[in-house]
CSV table of C-alpha atoms and ligand atoms in Angstrom, one decimal:
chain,number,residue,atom,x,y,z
B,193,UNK,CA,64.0,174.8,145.1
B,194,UNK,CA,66.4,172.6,143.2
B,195,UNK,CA,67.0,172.1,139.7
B,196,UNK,CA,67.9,168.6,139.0
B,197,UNK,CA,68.6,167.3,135.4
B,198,UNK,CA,67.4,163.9,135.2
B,199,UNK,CA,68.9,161.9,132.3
B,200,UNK,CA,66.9,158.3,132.3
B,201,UNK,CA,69.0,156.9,129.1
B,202,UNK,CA,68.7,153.9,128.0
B,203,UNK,CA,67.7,149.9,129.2
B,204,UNK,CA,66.3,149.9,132.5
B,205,UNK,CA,67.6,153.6,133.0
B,206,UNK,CA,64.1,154.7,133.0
B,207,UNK,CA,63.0,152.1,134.6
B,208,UNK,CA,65.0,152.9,138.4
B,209,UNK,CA,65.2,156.5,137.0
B,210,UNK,CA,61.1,156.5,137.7
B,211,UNK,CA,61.6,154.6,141.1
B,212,UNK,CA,64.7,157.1,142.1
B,213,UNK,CA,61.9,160.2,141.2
B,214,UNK,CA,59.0,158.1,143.0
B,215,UNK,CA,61.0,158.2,146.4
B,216,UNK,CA,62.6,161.8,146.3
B,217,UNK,CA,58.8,163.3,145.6
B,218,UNK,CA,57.8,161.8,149.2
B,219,UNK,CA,60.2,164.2,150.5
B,220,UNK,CA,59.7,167.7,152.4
B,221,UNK,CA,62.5,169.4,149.5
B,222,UNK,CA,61.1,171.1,146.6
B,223,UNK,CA,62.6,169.5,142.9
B,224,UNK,CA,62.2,170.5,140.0
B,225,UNK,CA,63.1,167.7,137.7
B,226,UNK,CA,64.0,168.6,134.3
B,227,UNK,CA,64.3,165.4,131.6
B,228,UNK,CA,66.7,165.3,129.2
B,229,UNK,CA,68.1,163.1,126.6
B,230,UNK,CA,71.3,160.5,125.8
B,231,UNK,CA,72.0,157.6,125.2
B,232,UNK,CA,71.8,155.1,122.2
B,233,UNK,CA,67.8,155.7,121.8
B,234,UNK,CA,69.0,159.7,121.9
B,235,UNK,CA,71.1,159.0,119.3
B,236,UNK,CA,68.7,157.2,116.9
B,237,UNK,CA,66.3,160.3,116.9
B,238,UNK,CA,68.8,163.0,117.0
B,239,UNK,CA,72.2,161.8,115.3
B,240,UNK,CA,74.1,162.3,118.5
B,241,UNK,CA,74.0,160.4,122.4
B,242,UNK,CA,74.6,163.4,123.8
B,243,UNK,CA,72.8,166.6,122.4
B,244,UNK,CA,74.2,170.0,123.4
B,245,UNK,CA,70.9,170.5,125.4
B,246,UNK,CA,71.5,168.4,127.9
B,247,UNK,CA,75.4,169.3,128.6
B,248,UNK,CA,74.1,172.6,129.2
B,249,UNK,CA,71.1,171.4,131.2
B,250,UNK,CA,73.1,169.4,132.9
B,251,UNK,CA,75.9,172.1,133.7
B,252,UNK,CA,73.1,174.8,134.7
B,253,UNK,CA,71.7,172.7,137.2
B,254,UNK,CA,72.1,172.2,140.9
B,255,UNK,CA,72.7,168.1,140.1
B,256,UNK,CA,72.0,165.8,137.5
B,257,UNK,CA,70.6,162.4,138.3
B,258,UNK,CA,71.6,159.9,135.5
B,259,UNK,CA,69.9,156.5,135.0
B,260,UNK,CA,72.2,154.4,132.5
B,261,UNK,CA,72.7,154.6,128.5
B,262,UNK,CA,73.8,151.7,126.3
B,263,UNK,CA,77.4,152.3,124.4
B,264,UNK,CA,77.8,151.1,121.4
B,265,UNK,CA,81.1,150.7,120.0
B,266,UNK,CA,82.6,153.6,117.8
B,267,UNK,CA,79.5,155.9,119.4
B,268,UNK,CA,80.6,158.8,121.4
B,269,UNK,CA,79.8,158.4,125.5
B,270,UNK,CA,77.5,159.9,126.9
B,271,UNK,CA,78.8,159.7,130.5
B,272,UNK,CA,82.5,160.6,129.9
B,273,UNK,CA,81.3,163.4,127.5
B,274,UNK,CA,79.4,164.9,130.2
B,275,UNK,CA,81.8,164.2,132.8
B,276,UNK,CA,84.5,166.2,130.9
B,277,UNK,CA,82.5,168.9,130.5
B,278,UNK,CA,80.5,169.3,133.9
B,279,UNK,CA,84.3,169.3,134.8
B,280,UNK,CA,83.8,166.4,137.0
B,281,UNK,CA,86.8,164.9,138.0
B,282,UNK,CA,85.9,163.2,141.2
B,283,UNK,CA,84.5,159.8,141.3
B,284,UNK,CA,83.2,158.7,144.7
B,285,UNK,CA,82.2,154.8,145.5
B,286,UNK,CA,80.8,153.7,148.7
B,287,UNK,CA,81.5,150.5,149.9
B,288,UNK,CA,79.0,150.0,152.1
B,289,UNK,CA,77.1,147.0,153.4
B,290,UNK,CA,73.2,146.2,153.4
B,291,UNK,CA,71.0,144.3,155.4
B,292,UNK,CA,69.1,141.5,153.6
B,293,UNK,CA,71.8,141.5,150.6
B,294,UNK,CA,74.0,138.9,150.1
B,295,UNK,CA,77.3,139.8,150.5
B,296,UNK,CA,81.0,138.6,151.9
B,297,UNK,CA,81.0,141.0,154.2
B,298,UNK,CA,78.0,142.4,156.1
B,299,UNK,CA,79.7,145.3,158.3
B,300,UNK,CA,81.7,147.3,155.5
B,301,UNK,CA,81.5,151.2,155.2
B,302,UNK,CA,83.9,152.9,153.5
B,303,UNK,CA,85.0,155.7,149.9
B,304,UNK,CA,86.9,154.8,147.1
B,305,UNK,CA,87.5,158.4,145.9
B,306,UNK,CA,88.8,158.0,141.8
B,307,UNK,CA,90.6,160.5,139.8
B,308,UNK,CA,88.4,160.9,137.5
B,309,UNK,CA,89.8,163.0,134.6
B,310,UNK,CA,93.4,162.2,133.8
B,311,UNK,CA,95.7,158.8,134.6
B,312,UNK,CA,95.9,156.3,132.2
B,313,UNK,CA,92.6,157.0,130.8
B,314,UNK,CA,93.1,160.0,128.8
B,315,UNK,CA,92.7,158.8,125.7
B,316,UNK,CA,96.2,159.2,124.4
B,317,UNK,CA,96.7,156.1,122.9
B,318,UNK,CA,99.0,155.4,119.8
B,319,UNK,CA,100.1,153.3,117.4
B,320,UNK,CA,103.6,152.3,116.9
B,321,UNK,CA,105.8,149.8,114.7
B,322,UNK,CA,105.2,147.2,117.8
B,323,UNK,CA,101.8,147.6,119.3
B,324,UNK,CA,100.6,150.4,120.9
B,325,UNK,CA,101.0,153.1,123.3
B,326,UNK,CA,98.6,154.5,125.8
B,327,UNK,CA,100.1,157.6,127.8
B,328,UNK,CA,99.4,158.0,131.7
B,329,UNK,CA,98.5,161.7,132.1
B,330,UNK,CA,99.4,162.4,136.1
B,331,UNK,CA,99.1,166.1,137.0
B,332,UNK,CA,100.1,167.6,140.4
B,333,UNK,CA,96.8,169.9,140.2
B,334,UNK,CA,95.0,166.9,139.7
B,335,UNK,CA,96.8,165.0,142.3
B,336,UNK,CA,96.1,167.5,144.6
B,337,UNK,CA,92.4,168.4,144.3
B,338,UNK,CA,91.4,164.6,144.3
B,339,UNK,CA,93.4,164.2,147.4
B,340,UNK,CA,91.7,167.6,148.7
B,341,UNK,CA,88.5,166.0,148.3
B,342,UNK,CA,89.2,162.6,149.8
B,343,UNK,CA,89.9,164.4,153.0
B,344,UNK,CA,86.8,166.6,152.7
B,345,UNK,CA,84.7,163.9,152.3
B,346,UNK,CA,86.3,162.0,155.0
B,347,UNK,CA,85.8,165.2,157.4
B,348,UNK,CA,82.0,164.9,156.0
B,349,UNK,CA,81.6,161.5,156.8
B,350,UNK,CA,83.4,160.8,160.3
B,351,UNK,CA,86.3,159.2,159.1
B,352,UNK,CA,89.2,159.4,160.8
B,353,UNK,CA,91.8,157.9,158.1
B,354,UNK,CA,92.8,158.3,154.2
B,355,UNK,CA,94.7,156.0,152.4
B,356,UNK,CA,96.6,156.8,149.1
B,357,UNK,CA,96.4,153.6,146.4
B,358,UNK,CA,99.4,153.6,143.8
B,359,UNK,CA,102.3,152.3,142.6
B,360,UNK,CA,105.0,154.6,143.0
B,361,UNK,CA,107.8,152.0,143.0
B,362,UNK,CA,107.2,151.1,139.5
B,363,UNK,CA,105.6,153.8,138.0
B,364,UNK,CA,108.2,155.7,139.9
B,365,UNK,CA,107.6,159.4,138.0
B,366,UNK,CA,103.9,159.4,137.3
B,367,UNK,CA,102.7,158.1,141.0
B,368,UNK,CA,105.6,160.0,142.4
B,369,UNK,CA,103.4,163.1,141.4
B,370,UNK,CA,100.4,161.3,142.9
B,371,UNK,CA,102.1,160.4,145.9
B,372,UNK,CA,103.7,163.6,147.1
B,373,UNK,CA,100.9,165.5,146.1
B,374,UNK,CA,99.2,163.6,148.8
B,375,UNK,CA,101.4,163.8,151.3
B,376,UNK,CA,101.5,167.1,150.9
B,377,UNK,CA,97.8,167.8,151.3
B,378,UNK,CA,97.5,165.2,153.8
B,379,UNK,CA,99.9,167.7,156.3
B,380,UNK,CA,97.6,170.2,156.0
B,381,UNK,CA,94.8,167.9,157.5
B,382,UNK,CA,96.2,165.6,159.6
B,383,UNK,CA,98.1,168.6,161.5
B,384,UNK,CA,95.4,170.7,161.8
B,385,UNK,CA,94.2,171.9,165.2
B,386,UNK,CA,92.6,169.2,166.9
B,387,UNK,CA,92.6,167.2,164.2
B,388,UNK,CA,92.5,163.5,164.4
B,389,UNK,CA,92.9,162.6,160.9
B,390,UNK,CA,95.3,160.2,159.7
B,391,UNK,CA,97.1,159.3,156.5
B,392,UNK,CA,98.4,155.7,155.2
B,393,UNK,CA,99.4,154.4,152.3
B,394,UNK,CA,99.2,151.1,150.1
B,395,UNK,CA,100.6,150.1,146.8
B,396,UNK,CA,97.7,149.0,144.6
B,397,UNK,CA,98.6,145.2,144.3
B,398,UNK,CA,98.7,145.1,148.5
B,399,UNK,CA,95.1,147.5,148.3
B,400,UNK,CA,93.7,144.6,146.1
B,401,UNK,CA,94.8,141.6,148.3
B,402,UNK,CA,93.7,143.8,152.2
B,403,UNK,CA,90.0,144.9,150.3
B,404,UNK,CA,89.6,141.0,150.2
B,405,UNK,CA,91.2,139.9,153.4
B,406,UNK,CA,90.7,143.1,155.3
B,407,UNK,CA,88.1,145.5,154.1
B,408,UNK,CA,87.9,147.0,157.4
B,409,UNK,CA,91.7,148.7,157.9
B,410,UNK,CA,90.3,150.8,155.4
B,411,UNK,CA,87.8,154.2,156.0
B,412,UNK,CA,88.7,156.6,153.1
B,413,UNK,CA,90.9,155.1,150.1
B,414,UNK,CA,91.9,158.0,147.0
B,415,UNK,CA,93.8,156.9,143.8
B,416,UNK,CA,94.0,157.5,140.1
B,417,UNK,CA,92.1,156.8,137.8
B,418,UNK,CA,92.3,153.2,136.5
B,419,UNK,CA,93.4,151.7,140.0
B,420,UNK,CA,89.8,153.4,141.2
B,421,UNK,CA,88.0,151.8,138.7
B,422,UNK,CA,89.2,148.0,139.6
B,423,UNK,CA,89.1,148.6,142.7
B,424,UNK,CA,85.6,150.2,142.7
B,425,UNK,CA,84.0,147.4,141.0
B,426,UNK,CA,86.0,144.9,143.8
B,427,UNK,CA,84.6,147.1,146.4
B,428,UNK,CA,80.9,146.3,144.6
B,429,UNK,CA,81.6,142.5,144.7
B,430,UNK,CA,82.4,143.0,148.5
B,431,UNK,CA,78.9,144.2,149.4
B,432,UNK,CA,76.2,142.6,146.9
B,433,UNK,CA,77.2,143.4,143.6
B,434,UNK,CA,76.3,145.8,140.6
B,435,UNK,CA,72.8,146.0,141.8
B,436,UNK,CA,73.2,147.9,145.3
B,437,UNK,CA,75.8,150.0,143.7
B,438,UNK,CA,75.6,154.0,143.6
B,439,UNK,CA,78.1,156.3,142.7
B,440,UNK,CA,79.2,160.2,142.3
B,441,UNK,CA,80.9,162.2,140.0
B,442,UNK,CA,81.8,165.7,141.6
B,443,UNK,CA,83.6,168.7,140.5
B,444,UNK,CA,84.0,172.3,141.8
B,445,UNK,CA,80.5,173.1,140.9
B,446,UNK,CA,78.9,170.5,140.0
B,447,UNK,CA,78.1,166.8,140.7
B,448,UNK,CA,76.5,164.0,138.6
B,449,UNK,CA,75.1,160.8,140.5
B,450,UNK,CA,74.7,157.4,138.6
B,451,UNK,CA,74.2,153.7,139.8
B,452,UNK,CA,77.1,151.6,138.5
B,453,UNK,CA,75.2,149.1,136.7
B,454,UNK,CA,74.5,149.6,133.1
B,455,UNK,CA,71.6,149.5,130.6
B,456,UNK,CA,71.2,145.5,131.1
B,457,UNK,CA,69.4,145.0,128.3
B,458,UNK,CA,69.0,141.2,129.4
B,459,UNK,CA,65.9,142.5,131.7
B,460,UNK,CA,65.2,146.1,130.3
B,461,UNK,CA,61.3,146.2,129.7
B,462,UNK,CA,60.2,143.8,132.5
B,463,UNK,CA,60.2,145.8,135.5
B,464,UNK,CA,62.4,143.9,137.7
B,465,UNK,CA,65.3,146.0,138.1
B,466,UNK,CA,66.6,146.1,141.5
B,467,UNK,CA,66.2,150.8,142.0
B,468,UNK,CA,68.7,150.3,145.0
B,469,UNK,CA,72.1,151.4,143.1
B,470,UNK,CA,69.6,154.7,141.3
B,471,UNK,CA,67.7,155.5,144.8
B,472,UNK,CA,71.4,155.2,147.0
B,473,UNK,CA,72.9,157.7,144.2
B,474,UNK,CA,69.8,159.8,144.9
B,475,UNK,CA,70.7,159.7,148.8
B,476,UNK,CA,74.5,160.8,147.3
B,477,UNK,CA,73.1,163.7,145.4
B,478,UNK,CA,70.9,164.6,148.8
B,479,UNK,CA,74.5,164.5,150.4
B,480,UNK,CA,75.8,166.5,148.2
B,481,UNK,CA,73.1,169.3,148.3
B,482,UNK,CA,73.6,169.4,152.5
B,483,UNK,CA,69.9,167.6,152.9
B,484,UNK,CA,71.5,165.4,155.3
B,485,UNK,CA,68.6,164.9,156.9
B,486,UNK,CA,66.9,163.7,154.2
B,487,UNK,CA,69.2,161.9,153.0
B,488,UNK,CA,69.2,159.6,156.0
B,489,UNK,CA,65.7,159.5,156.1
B,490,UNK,CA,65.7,158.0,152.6
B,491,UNK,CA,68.6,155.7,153.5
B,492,UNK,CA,67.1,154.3,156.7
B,493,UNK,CA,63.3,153.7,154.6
B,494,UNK,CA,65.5,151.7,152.0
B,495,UNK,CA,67.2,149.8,154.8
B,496,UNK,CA,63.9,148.9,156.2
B,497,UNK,CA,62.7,147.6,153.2
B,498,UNK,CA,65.7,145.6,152.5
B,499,UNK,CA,65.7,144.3,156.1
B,500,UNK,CA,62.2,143.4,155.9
B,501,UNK,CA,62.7,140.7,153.2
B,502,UNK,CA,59.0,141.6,151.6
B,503,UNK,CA,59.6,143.8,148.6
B,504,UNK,CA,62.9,142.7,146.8
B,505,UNK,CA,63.5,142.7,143.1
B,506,UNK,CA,64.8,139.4,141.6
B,507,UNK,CA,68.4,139.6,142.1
B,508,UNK,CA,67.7,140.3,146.0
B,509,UNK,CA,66.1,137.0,146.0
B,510,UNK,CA,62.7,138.4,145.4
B,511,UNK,CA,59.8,138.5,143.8
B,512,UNK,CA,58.7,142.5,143.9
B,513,UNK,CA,58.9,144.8,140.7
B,514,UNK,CA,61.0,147.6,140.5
B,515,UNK,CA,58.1,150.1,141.5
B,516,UNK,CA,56.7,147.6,144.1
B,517,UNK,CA,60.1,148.4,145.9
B,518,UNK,CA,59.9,151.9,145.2
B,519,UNK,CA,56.3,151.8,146.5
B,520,UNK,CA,57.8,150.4,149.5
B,521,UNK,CA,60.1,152.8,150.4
B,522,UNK,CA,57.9,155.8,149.8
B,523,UNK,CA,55.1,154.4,152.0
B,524,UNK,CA,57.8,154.0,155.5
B,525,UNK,CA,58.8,157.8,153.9
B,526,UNK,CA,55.4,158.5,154.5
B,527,UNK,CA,55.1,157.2,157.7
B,528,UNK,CA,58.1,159.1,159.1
C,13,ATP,P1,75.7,147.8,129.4
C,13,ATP,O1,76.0,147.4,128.0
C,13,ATP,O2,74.7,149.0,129.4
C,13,ATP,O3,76.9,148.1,130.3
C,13,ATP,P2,75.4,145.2,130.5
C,13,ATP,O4,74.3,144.2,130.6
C,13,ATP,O5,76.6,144.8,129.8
C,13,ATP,O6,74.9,146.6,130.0
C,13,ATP,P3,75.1,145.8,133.2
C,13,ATP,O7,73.9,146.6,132.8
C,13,ATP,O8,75.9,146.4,134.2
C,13,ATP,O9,75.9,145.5,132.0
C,13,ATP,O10,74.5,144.4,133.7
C,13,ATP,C1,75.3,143.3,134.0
C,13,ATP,C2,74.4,142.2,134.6
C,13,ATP,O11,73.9,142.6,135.8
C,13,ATP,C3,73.2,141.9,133.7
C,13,ATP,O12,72.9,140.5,133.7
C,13,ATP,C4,72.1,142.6,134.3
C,13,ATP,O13,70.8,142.1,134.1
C,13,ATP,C5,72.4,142.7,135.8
C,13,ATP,N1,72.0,143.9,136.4
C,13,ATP,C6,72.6,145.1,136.2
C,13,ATP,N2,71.9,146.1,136.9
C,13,ATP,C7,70.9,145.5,137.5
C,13,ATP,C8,69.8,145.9,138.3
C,13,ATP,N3,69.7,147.2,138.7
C,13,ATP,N4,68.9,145.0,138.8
C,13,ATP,C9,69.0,143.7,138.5
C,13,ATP,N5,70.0,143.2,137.7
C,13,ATP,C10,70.9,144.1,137.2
């Protein structure tokens, strides 16, 4: 029996939360799904978006399934509260392709793995006479666990290759940390016994241009934390956009799994929100609980559907509701 904190949030969260919840019930695994609140509707009836309940929810679960919460400015976030304290500093992307989903490129598979906790994201901003400041926090500990887990999830995933994203000839101290961190964990892996993993790597500008030209030199990419989260949203653009997006936040003990879209409040409250980027995050968190079986079952019964053409939302070129989709997948679940 799992216990899975499910955060619907805001917008259409709810809305592909109750498809993501719709598809995993068809499955042989026992859940038990425990809601909890955040989010800008959380903060209107308690005073806060996220409310000390659902951090430690969250953080006492096995995974937390998150659906999406509107920000407003000058309110505290949600995601990066939780993020910080779930202690989860790895942000994982896949860039893969979909049949039936318009995209540049119809073969792509492949992780962007983002630091997730430090870089220049840290919050360290300040004022000075000129402008401003903002302070790029890279740590080797950091450096070193993200590039430990691009390499696990590589070993998990059958990839043969990892490449490092940075710009060490510029920011010549900082990604100097980031850079021989990796190198460093990458001889651990690449000479193992029998291994036949490999290492590259790719300054961010040249990452940017191959992801357009040449998506396919890549299998695993890791990098910091702002690079991840351009590139990340590149990667999106490659295979269909915001939609089909899923992602995962992991840490030592703990892993969050989110679509990449927000609360779109442009279609919130009609049912049409394509559940794709909330049910793949929902394969991720299968992933991440070793229920590979499952995991690809659920995959393949979304593929169908998407290949099938019959029950897409709007921005698939369809006509289906969110749930009609949903309905869709569960029923080839429940053929299988
Ligand atoms: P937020 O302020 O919560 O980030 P947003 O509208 O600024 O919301 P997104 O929610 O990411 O940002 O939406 C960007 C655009 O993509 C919107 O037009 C939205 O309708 C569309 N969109 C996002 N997610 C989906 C989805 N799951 N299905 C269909 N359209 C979507």
């Amino acid at each position: 029996m799992y216990k899975i904190t499910v955060i619907p949030g805001d917008g259409i969260g709810p809305e592909v939360m109750e498809a993501a919840l719709h598809v995993l019930e068809a499955l042989p695994i026992e859940f038990e799904f425990q809601e909890s609140r955040a989010g800008n509707a959380c903060f209107h009836e308690t005073g806060t978006t996220i409310p000390d309940e659902t951090i430690k929810a969250a953080k006492n679960s096995d995974a937390t399934l998150f659906g999406a919460v509107t920000t407003v400015p000058g309110q505290k976030s949600a995601i990066i509260t939780l993020r910080k304290e779930m202690g989860l500093y790895a942000n994982l992307r896949p860039v893969k392709s979909y049949p039936g989903v318009n995209s540049i490129y119809s073969d792509l598979d492949f992780l962007i793995v983002r630091e997730n906790s430090e870089g220049l994201y840290s919050g360290i901003e300040n004022e000075t006479e000129e402008g401003a400041t903002a302070l790029r926090v890279i740590t080797r500990k950091a450096s070193e666990r993200i590039s430990e887990v691009a390499f696990n999830q590589a070993l998990k995933l059958g990839k043969t290759k990892v490449t490092a994203v940075h710009k060490a000839n510029v920011l010549k101290k900082t990604d100097g940390v980031f850079r021989q961190a990796f190198w460093e964990v990458a001889q651990k892996y690449t000479e193992m016994d029998a291994s036949d993993m490999d290492a590259d790597e790719l300054y961010v500008d040249a990452a940017a241009m191959f992801m357009v030209q040449d998506p396919h030199r890549f299998q695993v990419m890791v990098t910091t934390n702002l690079f991840g989260d351009i590139l990340s949203d590149e990667g999106a653009g490659l295979v269909g956009g915001l939609g089909m997006a899923p992602s995962a936040n992991i840490g030592d003990n703990n892993g969050l799994f989110e679509p990449v879209h927000g609360s779109a409040p442009d279609i919130a409250g009609s049912g049409v929100a394509n559940p794709a980027g909330m049910i793949l995050s929902a394969i991720l968190m299968l992933q991440f609980l070793e229920e590979h079986q499952e995991a690809f079952k659920l995959e393949q019964a979304l593929l169908k559907v998407l290949k099938q053409g019959k029950y897409l939302t709007v921005d698939l070129g369809g006509t289906a509701t969110t749930m009609e989709m949903a309905h869709a997948v569960r029923e080839i679940l429940n053929e299988s």
